[in-house]
């Protein structure tokens, strides 16, 4: 309630909105969908003691400015393969940042550049690229605790020197999560919670300038739907050709923060009409205990998707164009059980090979990455040994590289410290894992985020985007 009141007060005095057209159909823009506030100024000798002496508060944190960023030495190398990592400062006092590294074989792991955001304590979350590779956007999981902007935009027109562009926040939602680029520019983004971190969250849409033009659902039936069952969208997958999207509900964000009676975990997905931005149906995985991720299987003729149920440690398949016995659109079936070590592992996040034959999933507190051959959906083959000890601690975000030869995994999920209930172990590395011809994994190289950022309390890399500029006529941004 305190958060809502304060956020509303800011909103009343600071509403701003700019809307531009896009070739991809966009919903009618909100008249006042967003606000953006400047970061609080640094006052030498005053703000630093406030930040260091203030005890953790219930939910809200002292809105202190970020400490001045330590100097760094960049590099002038220009690799063809580039990794961008959205990273939190370990001390929560210095600015959070985007770290740019080489992924080329000859210069792998060489640091290129660091780009600060204006604020600290955001707990950087997911990162995504625009279709044209000119903009990156990253979300702040805990930005709302300091009443800060929750989405951060970077200009990567020069891919070797990313520049901070802007930030903003939605009026009705917070806890920025999954990001999907629209073909004509702009993004669709899941915001897992309300402006106060409760349910319901929203599906947020931006234009090509990063301005928020919609927070969905907006229709009466959709709002009734998200009030009936918790709506805390984390996962997001979009089929622009078939005019559908799926969101998956994970947890009520506020419930992971103290004081709490326990984490409230969700069991639902929503199937949407993309063009109308309306919910078609709610799909339930009984006792799923957090449906963290959902993604369409590339090339599947039925537009089937796979979703991860964290409590169960299982993968479910969703058929969005089938109807159940009661006539409701969307059918959910158990697809694969990852085994007992995958149960209640806080987070299970996933990605596919581009041909849809292989599926990879990080199982965070099991310290494991699963690999499945799904070329035959009726005969799934496991390619990893679930009892093997892998060289990873706390794996979470995962992406298959554009050349399909590697996966990038960040070994960090969430650490709320004294104020929360989720503090997953991590070794703060970005893993660069080879994909064998049969789809299995071979652990090879990694980038350490602890040592290079000790002057910020270490680095906490949560997510990654990979650019592959090997063919200048056909660059890949993922």
Coordinates of N, CA, C and O in Angstrom, one line a residue, residues 254-406:
X254 N 5.8 -9.6 -4.5 CA 5.9 -9.1 -3.1 C 6.0 -10.2 -2.1 O 6.6 -10.0 -1.0
X255 N 5.6 -11.4 -2.4 CA 5.6 -12.5 -1.5 C 7.0 -13.1 -1.2 O 7.2 -13.8 -0.3
X256 N 8.0 -12.7 -2.1 CA 9.4 -13.1 -1.9 C 10.1 -12.2 -0.9 O 11.3 -12.5 -0.6
X257 N 9.5 -11.1 -0.5 CA 10.1 -10.1 0.3 C 9.5 -10.1 1.7 O 8.3 -10.4 1.9
X258 N 10.4 -9.9 2.7 CA 9.9 -9.9 4.1 C 9.2 -8.5 4.4 O 9.6 -7.5 3.9
X259 N 8.3 -8.6 5.3 CA 7.7 -9.8 6.0 C 6.8 -10.5 5.0 O 6.0 -9.9 4.3
X260 N 6.9 -11.8 5.1 CA 6.1 -12.7 4.2 C 5.7 -14.0 4.9 O 6.4 -14.5 5.7
X261 N 4.5 -14.4 4.6 CA 4.0 -15.7 5.2 C 4.5 -16.9 4.3 O 4.2 -18.0 4.6
X262 N 5.2 -16.6 3.2 CA 5.6 -17.6 2.3 C 5.4 -17.2 0.9 O 4.6 -16.3 0.6
X263 N 6.2 -17.8 0.0 CA 6.2 -17.4 -1.4 C 4.9 -17.9 -2.0 O 4.6 -19.1 -1.9
X264 N 4.1 -17.1 -2.7 CA 2.9 -17.5 -3.4 C 3.3 -17.8 -4.8 O 3.7 -17.0 -5.6
X265 N 3.1 -19.1 -5.1 CA 3.6 -19.6 -6.5 C 2.3 -19.9 -7.3 O 1.3 -20.4 -6.9
X266 N 2.5 -19.6 -8.6 CA 1.3 -19.7 -9.5 C 1.3 -20.9 -10.3 O 2.4 -21.6 -10.5
X267 N 0.2 -21.3 -10.9 CA 0.0 -22.5 -11.6 C -0.6 -22.3 -13.0 O -1.1 -23.3 -13.6
X268 N -0.5 -21.1 -13.5 CA -1.3 -20.8 -14.7 C -0.5 -20.2 -15.9 O 0.6 -19.7 -15.7
X269 N -1.0 -20.3 -17.1 CA -0.6 -19.6 -18.2 C -1.8 -18.9 -18.9 O -2.9 -19.3 -18.6
X270 N -1.5 -17.9 -19.6 CA -2.6 -17.2 -20.4 C -2.3 -17.3 -21.9 O -1.1 -17.1 -22.3
X271 N -3.3 -17.7 -22.6 CA -3.2 -17.7 -24.1 C -3.9 -16.5 -24.6 O -5.0 -16.1 -24.2
X272 N -3.2 -15.7 -25.5 CA -3.7 -14.4 -25.9 C -3.9 -14.3 -27.4 O -3.2 -15.0 -28.2
X273 N -4.8 -13.5 -27.8 CA -5.0 -13.0 -29.2 C -4.0 -11.9 -29.3 O -4.1 -10.8 -28.7
X274 N -3.0 -12.1 -30.2 CA -1.9 -11.1 -30.3 C -2.4 -9.8 -30.8 O -2.1 -8.7 -30.2
X275 N -3.1 -9.8 -31.9 CA -3.5 -8.5 -32.5 C -4.5 -7.7 -31.6 O -4.4 -6.5 -31.5
X276 N -5.4 -8.4 -30.9 CA -6.3 -7.7 -30.1 C -5.7 -7.4 -28.7 O -6.3 -6.6 -27.9
X277 N -4.6 -8.1 -28.3 CA -4.0 -8.0 -27.0 C -5.0 -8.4 -25.9 O -5.1 -7.7 -24.9
X278 N -5.8 -9.4 -26.2 CA -6.8 -9.9 -25.2 C -6.5 -11.3 -24.9 O -5.9 -12.1 -25.7
X279 N -7.0 -11.7 -23.7 CA -6.8 -13.1 -23.2 C -7.9 -14.0 -23.8 O -9.0 -13.7 -23.7
X280 N -7.4 -15.1 -24.4 CA -8.4 -16.1 -24.9 C -8.8 -17.1 -23.8 O -10.0 -17.3 -23.6
X281 N -7.8 -17.5 -23.0 CA -8.1 -18.5 -22.0 C -7.0 -18.6 -21.0 O -5.9 -18.2 -21.3
X282 N -7.4 -19.1 -19.8 CA -6.4 -19.4 -18.8 C -6.1 -20.9 -18.8 O -7.1 -21.7 -18.7
X283 N -4.9 -21.3 -18.8 CA -4.5 -22.7 -18.8 C -3.8 -23.1 -17.5 O -2.9 -22.3 -17.0
X284 N -4.2 -24.2 -16.9 CA -3.7 -24.5 -15.5 C -2.9 -25.8 -15.5 O -3.3 -26.8 -16.2
X285 N -1.8 -25.7 -14.8 CA -1.0 -26.9 -14.5 C -1.1 -27.1 -13.0 O -0.5 -26.4 -12.2
X286 N -2.0 -28.1 -12.6 CA -2.2 -28.3 -11.2 C -1.0 -28.5 -10.4 O -0.1 -29.3 -10.7
X287 N -0.9 -27.7 -9.3 CA 0.3 -27.9 -8.4 C 1.6 -27.6 -9.1 O 2.6 -28.1 -8.6
X288 N 1.6 -26.8 -10.1 CA 2.8 -26.5 -10.8 C 3.8 -25.7 -10.0 O 5.0 -25.9 -10.2
X289 N 3.4 -24.9 -9.1 CA 4.3 -24.3 -8.2 C 5.3 -23.3 -8.8 O 6.5 -23.2 -8.5
X290 N 4.8 -22.5 -9.8 CA 5.6 -21.5 -10.5 C 5.8 -21.9 -11.9 O 6.7 -22.8 -12.1
X291 N 5.1 -21.4 -12.9 CA 5.3 -21.7 -14.3 C 6.3 -20.6 -14.8 O 5.8 -19.6 -15.4
X292 N 7.6 -20.9 -14.6 CA 8.5 -19.8 -14.9 C 8.7 -19.4 -16.3 O 8.8 -18.3 -16.7
X293 N 8.7 -20.4 -17.2 CA 9.1 -20.1 -18.6 C 8.1 -20.8 -19.5 O 7.6 -21.9 -19.2
X294 N 7.9 -20.3 -20.7 CA 7.2 -20.9 -21.8 C 7.8 -20.4 -23.1 O 8.1 -19.2 -23.2
X295 N 8.0 -21.3 -24.1 CA 8.5 -20.9 -25.4 C 7.9 -21.8 -26.4 O 7.8 -23.0 -26.2
X296 N 7.5 -21.2 -27.6 CA 7.1 -22.0 -28.7 C 8.2 -22.9 -29.3 O 9.4 -22.4 -29.3
X297 N 7.9 -24.1 -29.7 CA 8.9 -25.0 -30.3 C 9.1 -24.5 -31.7 O 8.2 -24.5 -32.5
X298 N 10.3 -24.1 -32.1 CA 10.6 -23.6 -33.5 C 10.2 -24.6 -34.5 O 10.5 -25.8 -34.4
X299 N 9.4 -24.2 -35.5 CA 9.0 -25.0 -36.6 C 7.9 -26.0 -36.3 O 7.5 -26.7 -37.2
X300 N 7.3 -26.0 -35.1 CA 6.2 -27.0 -34.9 C 5.0 -26.5 -35.6 O 4.5 -25.4 -35.5
X301 N 4.4 -27.5 -36.3 CA 3.2 -27.2 -37.2 C 2.0 -26.8 -36.4 O 1.1 -26.1 -36.9
X302 N 1.9 -27.2 -35.1 CA 0.7 -26.8 -34.3 C 1.0 -25.6 -33.4 O 0.2 -25.3 -32.5
X303 N 2.2 -25.0 -33.6 CA 2.6 -23.9 -32.7 C 2.6 -24.4 -31.2 O 2.3 -23.6 -30.3
X304 N 3.0 -25.6 -31.0 CA 3.1 -26.1 -29.6 C 4.2 -25.4 -28.9 O 5.2 -25.0 -29.5
X305 N 4.1 -25.3 -27.6 CA 5.1 -24.6 -26.7 C 5.4 -25.5 -25.5 O 4.6 -26.4 -25.1
X306 N 6.6 -25.3 -25.0 CA 7.0 -26.1 -23.7 C 7.0 -25.1 -22.6 O 7.6 -24.0 -22.7
X307 N 6.5 -25.5 -21.4 CA 6.5 -24.6 -20.2 C 7.1 -25.4 -19.1 O 7.0 -26.6 -19.0
X308 N 7.8 -24.7 -18.2 CA 8.5 -25.3 -17.1 C 7.7 -25.1 -15.8 O 7.3 -24.0 -15.4
X309 N 7.4 -26.2 -15.0 CA 6.7 -26.1 -13.8 C 7.7 -26.4 -12.7 O 8.2 -27.5 -12.5
X310 N 8.0 -25.4 -11.9 CA 9.2 -25.4 -11.0 C 9.0 -26.4 -9.8 O 9.9 -27.2 -9.5
X311 N 7.8 -26.3 -9.2 CA 7.6 -27.3 -8.0 C 7.7 -28.7 -8.5 O 8.3 -29.5 -7.8
X312 N 7.1 -29.0 -9.6 CA 7.0 -30.4 -10.1 C 8.3 -30.9 -10.7 O 8.5 -32.1 -10.8
X313 N 9.1 -29.9 -11.2 CA 10.3 -30.3 -11.9 C 10.0 -31.0 -13.2 O 10.7 -31.9 -13.7
X314 N 8.9 -30.5 -13.8 CA 8.4 -31.1 -15.1 C 8.2 -30.1 -16.2 O 8.1 -28.9 -15.9
X315 N 8.3 -30.6 -17.4 CA 8.0 -29.8 -18.6 C 6.6 -30.2 -19.2 O 6.3 -31.4 -19.3
X316 N 5.8 -29.2 -19.5 CA 4.5 -29.4 -20.1 C 4.5 -28.9 -21.5 O 5.1 -27.9 -21.8
X317 N 3.7 -29.6 -22.3 CA 3.5 -29.1 -23.7 C 2.1 -28.5 -23.8 O 1.1 -29.0 -23.3
X318 N 2.1 -27.3 -24.5 CA 0.8 -26.6 -24.7 C 0.5 -26.6 -26.2 O 1.3 -26.2 -27.0
X319 N -0.7 -27.0 -26.5 CA -1.2 -26.9 -27.9 C -2.2 -25.8 -27.9 O -3.4 -26.0 -27.5
X320 N -1.8 -24.6 -28.4 CA -2.7 -23.5 -28.3 C -3.9 -23.5 -29.3 O -4.9 -22.7 -29.0
X321 N -3.9 -24.3 -30.3 CA -5.1 -24.4 -31.2 C -5.9 -25.6 -31.0 O -6.9 -25.8 -31.8
X322 N -5.6 -26.4 -30.1 CA -6.5 -27.5 -29.7 C -7.5 -27.0 -28.7 O -7.3 -26.0 -28.0
X323 N -8.6 -27.8 -28.6 CA -9.7 -27.4 -27.6 C -9.9 -28.6 -26.6 O -9.8 -29.8 -27.0
X324 N -10.1 -28.3 -25.4 CA -10.3 -29.3 -24.4 C -11.8 -29.8 -24.5 O -12.6 -29.4 -25.3
X325 N -12.1 -30.8 -23.6 CA -13.4 -31.4 -23.7 C -14.6 -30.4 -23.4 O -15.7 -30.6 -23.9
X326 N -14.2 -29.4 -22.7 CA -15.2 -28.4 -22.4 C -15.3 -27.3 -23.4 O -16.1 -26.3 -23.3
X327 N -14.5 -27.4 -24.5 CA -14.6 -26.4 -25.5 C -13.7 -25.2 -25.4 O -13.7 -24.2 -26.2
X328 N -12.8 -25.2 -24.3 CA -11.9 -24.1 -24.1 C -10.7 -24.3 -25.0 O -10.1 -25.4 -25.1
X329 N -10.2 -23.2 -25.6 CA -9.0 -23.2 -26.4 C -7.8 -23.3 -25.6 O -7.5 -22.6 -24.7
X330 N -6.9 -24.3 -26.1 CA -5.6 -24.5 -25.4 C -5.7 -25.8 -24.6 O -6.5 -25.9 -23.7
X331 N -4.7 -26.7 -24.9 CA -4.6 -28.0 -24.2 C -3.2 -28.1 -23.6 O -2.2 -27.8 -24.3
X332 N -3.2 -28.5 -22.3 CA -1.9 -28.7 -21.6 C -1.7 -30.2 -21.3 O -2.6 -30.8 -20.8
X333 N -0.5 -30.7 -21.6 CA -0.2 -32.1 -21.3 C 1.2 -32.2 -20.7 O 2.1 -31.5 -21.1
X334 N 1.4 -33.2 -19.9 CA 2.7 -33.5 -19.4 C 3.6 -34.0 -20.5 O 3.2 -34.8 -21.3
X335 N 4.8 -33.4 -20.6 CA 5.7 -33.7 -21.7 C 6.9 -34.5 -21.2 O 7.2 -35.5 -21.8
X336 N 7.5 -34.0 -20.1 CA 8.7 -34.7 -19.7 C 9.0 -34.4 -18.2 O 8.8 -33.3 -17.8
X337 N 9.4 -35.4 -17.4 CA 9.7 -35.3 -16.0 C 11.2 -35.2 -15.9 O 11.9 -36.2 -16.3
X338 N 11.7 -34.1 -15.4 CA 13.2 -33.9 -15.2 C 13.8 -34.7 -14.1 O 15.0 -34.7 -13.9
X339 N 12.9 -35.3 -13.3 CA 13.4 -36.2 -12.2 C 13.4 -35.5 -10.9 O 13.2 -34.3 -10.7
X340 N 13.7 -36.3 -9.8 CA 13.5 -35.8 -8.4 C 14.5 -34.7 -8.1 O 14.1 -33.8 -7.2
X341 N 15.6 -34.6 -8.7 CA 16.6 -33.5 -8.4 C 16.1 -32.2 -9.0 O 16.7 -31.1 -8.7
X342 N 15.1 -32.2 -9.8 CA 14.6 -31.0 -10.4 C 13.4 -30.4 -9.6 O 12.9 -29.3 -10.0
X343 N 12.9 -31.1 -8.6 CA 11.8 -30.7 -7.8 C 12.2 -29.5 -7.0 O 13.2 -29.5 -6.3
X344 N 11.3 -28.5 -6.9 CA 11.5 -27.3 -6.0 C 12.9 -26.7 -6.1 O 13.5 -26.5 -5.1
X345 N 13.3 -26.4 -7.3 CA 14.6 -25.9 -7.5 C 14.6 -24.4 -7.8 O 15.5 -23.9 -8.4
X346 N 13.6 -23.7 -7.4 CA 13.4 -22.2 -7.4 C 13.2 -21.7 -8.8 O 12.3 -20.9 -9.0
X347 N 14.0 -22.2 -9.8 CA 13.8 -21.6 -11.2 C 14.2 -22.7 -12.2 O 15.2 -23.4 -12.0
X348 N 13.4 -22.8 -13.3 CA 13.8 -23.6 -14.4 C 13.5 -22.8 -15.7 O 12.3 -22.4 -16.0
X349 N 14.6 -22.4 -16.4 CA 14.5 -21.5 -17.5 C 15.0 -22.3 -18.7 O 15.8 -23.2 -18.6
X350 N 14.6 -21.9 -20.0 CA 14.9 -22.8 -21.1 C 15.1 -22.0 -22.4 O 14.9 -20.8 -22.5
X351 N 15.6 -22.8 -23.4 CA 15.8 -22.4 -24.8 C 15.8 -23.6 -25.7 O 16.1 -24.7 -25.2
X352 N 15.7 -23.3 -27.0 CA 15.7 -24.3 -28.0 C 16.8 -24.1 -29.0 O 17.2 -22.9 -29.2
X353 N 17.2 -25.1 -29.7 CA 18.0 -24.9 -30.9 C 17.1 -24.3 -32.0 O 15.8 -24.5 -31.9
X354 N 17.6 -23.7 -33.0 CA 16.8 -23.0 -34.0 C 15.9 -23.9 -34.8 O 14.8 -23.6 -35.2
X355 N 16.4 -25.2 -34.9 CA 15.6 -26.2 -35.7 C 14.6 -26.9 -34.9 O 13.8 -27.7 -35.4
X356 N 14.5 -26.6 -33.6 CA 13.5 -27.1 -32.7 C 13.8 -28.6 -32.3 O 12.9 -29.2 -31.7
X357 N 15.0 -29.1 -32.6 CA 15.3 -30.5 -32.2 C 15.8 -30.7 -30.8 O 15.6 -31.7 -30.2
X358 N 16.4 -29.6 -30.3 CA 17.0 -29.8 -28.9 C 16.4 -28.7 -28.0 O 16.2 -27.5 -28.4
X359 N 16.2 -29.1 -26.7 CA 15.7 -28.3 -25.7 C 16.6 -28.3 -24.5 O 17.1 -29.4 -24.1
X360 N 16.9 -27.1 -24.0 CA 17.9 -27.0 -22.9 C 17.2 -26.2 -21.7 O 16.5 -25.3 -22.0
X361 N 17.5 -26.7 -20.5 CA 16.8 -26.1 -19.3 C 17.8 -26.0 -18.2 O 18.5 -27.0 -17.9
X362 N 17.9 -24.8 -17.6 CA 18.7 -24.6 -16.4 C 17.8 -24.9 -15.2 O 16.7 -24.5 -15.1
X363 N 18.4 -25.7 -14.3 CA 17.7 -26.1 -13.0 C 18.5 -25.5 -11.9 O 19.5 -26.0 -11.4
X364 N 18.1 -24.3 -11.4 CA 19.0 -23.4 -10.7 C 19.6 -24.0 -9.4 O 20.8 -24.1 -9.3
X365 N 18.8 -24.4 -8.5 CA 19.4 -24.8 -7.2 C 19.9 -26.3 -7.3 O 20.5 -26.8 -6.3
X366 N 19.6 -27.0 -8.4 CA 20.2 -28.3 -8.6 C 21.6 -28.2 -9.2 O 22.2 -29.2 -9.4
X367 N 21.9 -26.9 -9.6 CA 23.2 -26.7 -10.2 C 23.4 -27.6 -11.5 O 24.4 -28.3 -11.6
X368 N 22.4 -27.5 -12.3 CA 22.4 -28.5 -13.4 C 21.7 -27.9 -14.7 O 20.8 -27.0 -14.6
X369 N 22.2 -28.3 -15.8 CA 21.6 -27.9 -17.1 C 21.2 -29.2 -17.8 O 22.1 -30.0 -18.1
X370 N 19.9 -29.3 -18.1 CA 19.4 -30.5 -18.8 C 19.4 -30.2 -20.3 O 19.2 -29.1 -20.8
X371 N 19.6 -31.3 -21.1 CA 19.6 -31.3 -22.5 C 18.7 -32.4 -23.0 O 18.9 -33.6 -22.6
X372 N 17.7 -32.1 -23.8 CA 16.8 -33.1 -24.4 C 16.8 -33.1 -25.9 O 16.8 -32.0 -26.5
X373 N 16.7 -34.2 -26.5 CA 16.5 -34.4 -27.9 C 15.0 -34.5 -28.1 O 14.4 -35.5 -27.7
X374 N 14.3 -33.5 -28.6 CA 12.9 -33.5 -28.8 C 12.5 -33.6 -30.3 O 11.4 -33.2 -30.6
X375 N 13.4 -34.1 -31.1 CA 13.0 -34.2 -32.5 C 11.8 -35.1 -32.8 O 11.1 -34.9 -33.7
X376 N 11.6 -36.0 -31.9 CA 10.3 -36.8 -31.9 C 9.6 -36.5 -30.6 O 10.1 -37.0 -29.5
X377 N 8.6 -35.8 -30.6 CA 7.9 -35.3 -29.4 C 7.3 -36.5 -28.6 O 7.0 -36.4 -27.4
X378 N 7.1 -37.6 -29.2 CA 6.6 -38.8 -28.5 C 7.7 -39.7 -28.0 O 7.4 -40.7 -27.3
X379 N 8.9 -39.4 -28.3 CA 10.0 -40.2 -27.8 C 11.2 -39.3 -27.5 O 12.2 -39.2 -28.2
X380 N 11.1 -38.6 -26.4 CA 12.1 -37.7 -25.9 C 13.3 -38.4 -25.4 O 13.2 -39.4 -24.6
X381 N 14.5 -37.9 -25.8 CA 15.7 -38.6 -25.3 C 16.5 -37.6 -24.5 O 16.8 -36.4 -24.9
X382 N 16.9 -38.0 -23.3 CA 17.7 -37.1 -22.4 C 19.2 -37.3 -22.8 O 19.7 -38.4 -22.9
X383 N 19.9 -36.1 -23.0 CA 21.2 -36.2 -23.4 C 22.2 -35.9 -22.3 O 23.4 -36.1 -22.5
X384 N 21.8 -35.4 -21.2 CA 22.7 -35.2 -20.0 C 22.4 -36.3 -19.0 O 21.4 -37.0 -19.0
X385 N 23.3 -36.4 -18.1 CA 23.2 -37.4 -17.0 C 22.7 -36.5 -15.7 O 23.4 -35.7 -15.2
X386 N 21.5 -36.8 -15.3 CA 20.9 -35.9 -14.2 C 21.7 -36.1 -12.9 O 21.6 -35.3 -12.0
X387 N 22.5 -37.2 -12.8 CA 23.3 -37.4 -11.6 C 24.7 -36.9 -11.7 O 25.5 -37.0 -10.7
X388 N 25.1 -36.3 -12.9 CA 26.4 -35.8 -13.1 C 26.6 -34.5 -12.3 O 25.7 -33.6 -12.3
X389 N 27.8 -34.3 -11.8 CA 28.1 -33.0 -11.2 C 28.7 -32.1 -12.3 O 29.8 -32.4 -12.8
X390 N 28.0 -31.0 -12.6 CA 28.4 -30.1 -13.7 C 29.1 -28.9 -13.1 O 28.9 -28.5 -11.9
X391 N 30.0 -28.3 -13.8 CA 30.8 -27.2 -13.3 C 30.0 -25.9 -13.4 O 30.3 -24.9 -14.1
X392 N 28.9 -25.8 -12.6 CA 28.0 -24.7 -12.6 C 27.4 -24.6 -11.2 O 27.0 -25.6 -10.6
X393 N 27.2 -23.3 -10.8 CA 26.5 -23.1 -9.5 C 25.5 -22.0 -9.7 O 25.8 -20.9 -10.1
X394 N 24.2 -22.4 -9.6 CA 23.1 -21.5 -9.7 C 22.8 -21.0 -11.2 O 22.5 -19.9 -11.4
X395 N 22.9 -21.9 -12.2 CA 22.6 -21.5 -13.5 C 21.2 -21.0 -13.7 O 20.2 -21.6 -13.1
X396 N 21.0 -20.0 -14.5 CA 19.6 -19.5 -14.8 C 19.4 -19.2 -16.2 O 18.9 -20.0 -17.0
X397 N 19.8 -18.0 -16.6 CA 19.5 -17.5 -18.0 C 20.2 -18.3 -19.0 O 21.4 -18.6 -18.8
X398 N 19.6 -18.7 -20.1 CA 20.2 -19.5 -21.1 C 19.8 -19.1 -22.5 O 18.6 -18.8 -22.7
X399 N 20.8 -19.1 -23.4 CA 20.5 -18.8 -24.8 C 21.4 -19.7 -25.7 O 22.6 -19.7 -25.4
X400 N 20.8 -20.2 -26.7 CA 21.6 -20.9 -27.7 C 22.1 -19.8 -28.6 O 21.4 -18.9 -29.1
X401 N 23.4 -19.8 -28.9 CA 24.0 -18.8 -29.7 C 23.5 -18.8 -31.2 O 23.1 -19.9 -31.6
X402 N 23.5 -17.7 -31.9 CA 23.0 -17.7 -33.2 C 23.6 -18.7 -34.2 O 23.0 -19.2 -35.1
X403 N 24.9 -19.1 -34.0 CA 25.6 -20.1 -34.8 C 25.2 -21.5 -34.5 O 25.7 -22.4 -35.1
X404 N 24.4 -21.7 -33.4 CA 23.9 -23.0 -32.9 C 25.1 -23.9 -32.4 O 24.9 -25.1 -32.3
X405 N 26.2 -23.3 -32.1 CA 27.3 -24.1 -31.7 C 27.6 -24.1 -30.2 O 28.3 -24.9 -29.6
X406 N 26.9 -23.2 -29.5 CA 27.2 -23.0 -28.0 C 25.9 -22.6 -27.3 O 24.9 -22.1 -28.0

